[in-house]
Amino acid sequence: QVQLVESGGGLVQPGGSLRLSCAASGTIFSINVLGWYRQAPGKQRELVADITSGGSTNYADSGKGRFTISRDNAENTVYLQMNSLKPEDTAVYYCNAQIRTTPWGAYLQYWGQGTQVTVSS
């Protein structure tokens, strides 16, 4: 079994910063892409940023210049540093991982349980 556990969400004032973490554990052979998604009330889940095993990053326009995604391959962990937060960043943030549990298996997608980020004064 594979688990993704997120942490680091909370309430922050506009202009503030938060750092989200997501640790993958369980039977893991390799991890391909790691990503962060978010879902605001009444809206569809959307990509925030993702990062490949080689370190290539991709950001949604909404977070470019403010958010930074990084990963620690040794610890199977992905981070999202969020600066200059805006009220419109308020959402539940979900970690996503493409994980292979055996050398011959396919990469499957796994999701964390989500962590709430609220940006409000």
Coordinates of C-alpha atoms in Angstrom, one line a residue:
Q1 CA 0.0 0.0 0.0
V2 CA 1.1 3.6 -0.6
Q3 CA 0.2 6.6 1.5
L4 CA 0.6 10.3 0.8
V5 CA 0.5 12.5 3.8
E6 CA 0.3 16.2 3.5
S7 CA 1.1 18.9 6.1
G8 CA 1.7 22.6 6.3
G9 CA -1.7 24.1 5.5
G10 CA -3.4 26.7 7.6
L11 CA -4.7 30.3 7.9
V12 CA -2.5 33.0 6.6
Q13 CA -3.0 36.7 5.9
P14 CA -2.8 38.1 2.3
G15 CA 0.9 38.5 1.3
G16 CA 2.0 35.8 3.7
S17 CA 3.7 32.5 3.0
L18 CA 3.1 28.8 3.6
R19 CA 5.2 25.7 2.9
L20 CA 3.3 22.5 2.1
S21 CA 4.9 19.1 2.5
C22 CA 3.8 15.7 1.2
A23 CA 5.6 12.5 2.1
A24 CA 5.0 9.2 0.3
S25 CA 5.4 6.0 2.2
G26 CA 4.7 2.3 1.8
T27 CA 5.8 -0.1 -0.9
I28 CA 7.5 2.2 -3.4
F29 CA 9.9 1.2 -6.1
S30 CA 10.1 4.5 -7.9
I31 CA 8.3 7.8 -8.2
N32 CA 7.9 9.7 -11.5
V33 CA 6.0 13.0 -11.4
L34 CA 5.0 14.6 -8.1
G35 CA 2.5 17.4 -8.1
W36 CA 0.2 19.7 -6.2
Y37 CA -3.4 20.3 -7.1
R38 CA -6.0 22.5 -5.5
Q39 CA -9.8 22.6 -5.3
A40 CA -11.7 25.7 -4.2
P41 CA -15.4 25.4 -3.2
G42 CA -17.6 25.1 -6.3
K43 CA -14.7 24.7 -8.6
Q44 CA -12.9 21.8 -10.3
R45 CA -9.6 20.5 -9.1
E46 CA -6.7 22.2 -10.9
L47 CA -3.0 21.7 -11.3
V48 CA -0.8 24.1 -9.2
A49 CA 2.6 22.7 -10.1
D50 CA 4.4 19.5 -10.8
I51 CA 8.0 18.2 -10.9
T52 CA 9.5 15.2 -12.7
S53 CA 12.0 12.8 -11.2
G54 CA 14.7 14.7 -13.0
G55 CA 13.7 18.0 -11.5
S56 CA 11.8 19.6 -14.4
T57 CA 9.0 21.8 -13.1
N58 CA 5.7 23.0 -14.5
Y59 CA 3.5 25.7 -13.0
A60 CA 0.0 27.0 -13.6
D61 CA -0.1 30.6 -14.5
S62 CA -1.8 31.5 -11.2
G63 CA 1.3 30.5 -9.3
K64 CA 4.2 31.5 -11.5
G65 CA 6.6 33.7 -9.7
R66 CA 5.0 33.1 -6.3
F67 CA 5.1 29.3 -5.9
T68 CA 8.1 27.0 -5.9
I69 CA 7.8 23.2 -6.1
S70 CA 10.7 21.0 -5.1
R71 CA 11.3 17.4 -4.1
D72 CA 13.6 15.2 -2.0
N73 CA 14.0 11.9 -3.8
A74 CA 15.8 10.3 -0.9
E75 CA 12.8 11.1 1.4
N76 CA 10.1 10.6 -1.2
T77 CA 8.8 14.0 -0.3
V78 CA 7.5 17.0 -2.4
Y79 CA 7.2 20.5 -1.2
L80 CA 5.3 23.6 -2.3
Q81 CA 6.6 27.0 -1.1
M82 CA 3.9 29.6 -1.5
N83 CA 4.7 33.2 -1.2
S84 CA 2.7 36.4 -1.7
L85 CA -0.5 34.5 -1.0
K86 CA -3.8 35.9 -2.2
P87 CA -7.4 35.2 -1.1
E88 CA -8.0 33.5 -4.4
D89 CA -5.4 30.9 -3.4
T90 CA -7.8 29.6 -0.7
A91 CA -8.5 26.0 -1.5
V92 CA -7.8 22.4 -0.4
Y93 CA -4.4 21.5 -1.7
Y94 CA -3.8 17.9 -2.7
C95 CA -0.6 16.0 -3.3
N96 CA -0.4 13.7 -6.3
A97 CA 2.2 11.1 -7.2
Q98 CA 2.9 8.7 -10.0
I99 CA 4.3 5.6 -8.2
R100 CA 5.5 2.3 -9.3
T101 CA 5.5 -0.4 -6.6
T102 CA 7.4 -3.0 -8.5
P103 CA 10.2 -2.9 -11.1
W104 CA 7.8 -4.3 -13.8
G105 CA 4.6 -2.5 -12.8
A106 CA 3.0 0.5 -14.3
Y107 CA 3.0 4.0 -12.7
L108 CA -0.2 4.5 -10.9
Q109 CA -1.6 7.8 -9.5
Y110 CA -2.0 8.3 -5.8
W111 CA -3.6 11.2 -3.9
G112 CA -3.2 12.6 -0.5
Q113 CA -6.1 13.5 1.8
G114 CA -5.7 17.2 1.2
T115 CA -4.7 20.1 3.4
Q116 CA -6.7 23.3 3.8
V117 CA -5.1 26.7 2.9
T118 CA -7.1 29.8 3.8
V119 CA -5.8 33.2 2.9
S120 CA -7.8 35.9 4.7
S121 CA -7.3 39.0 6.8

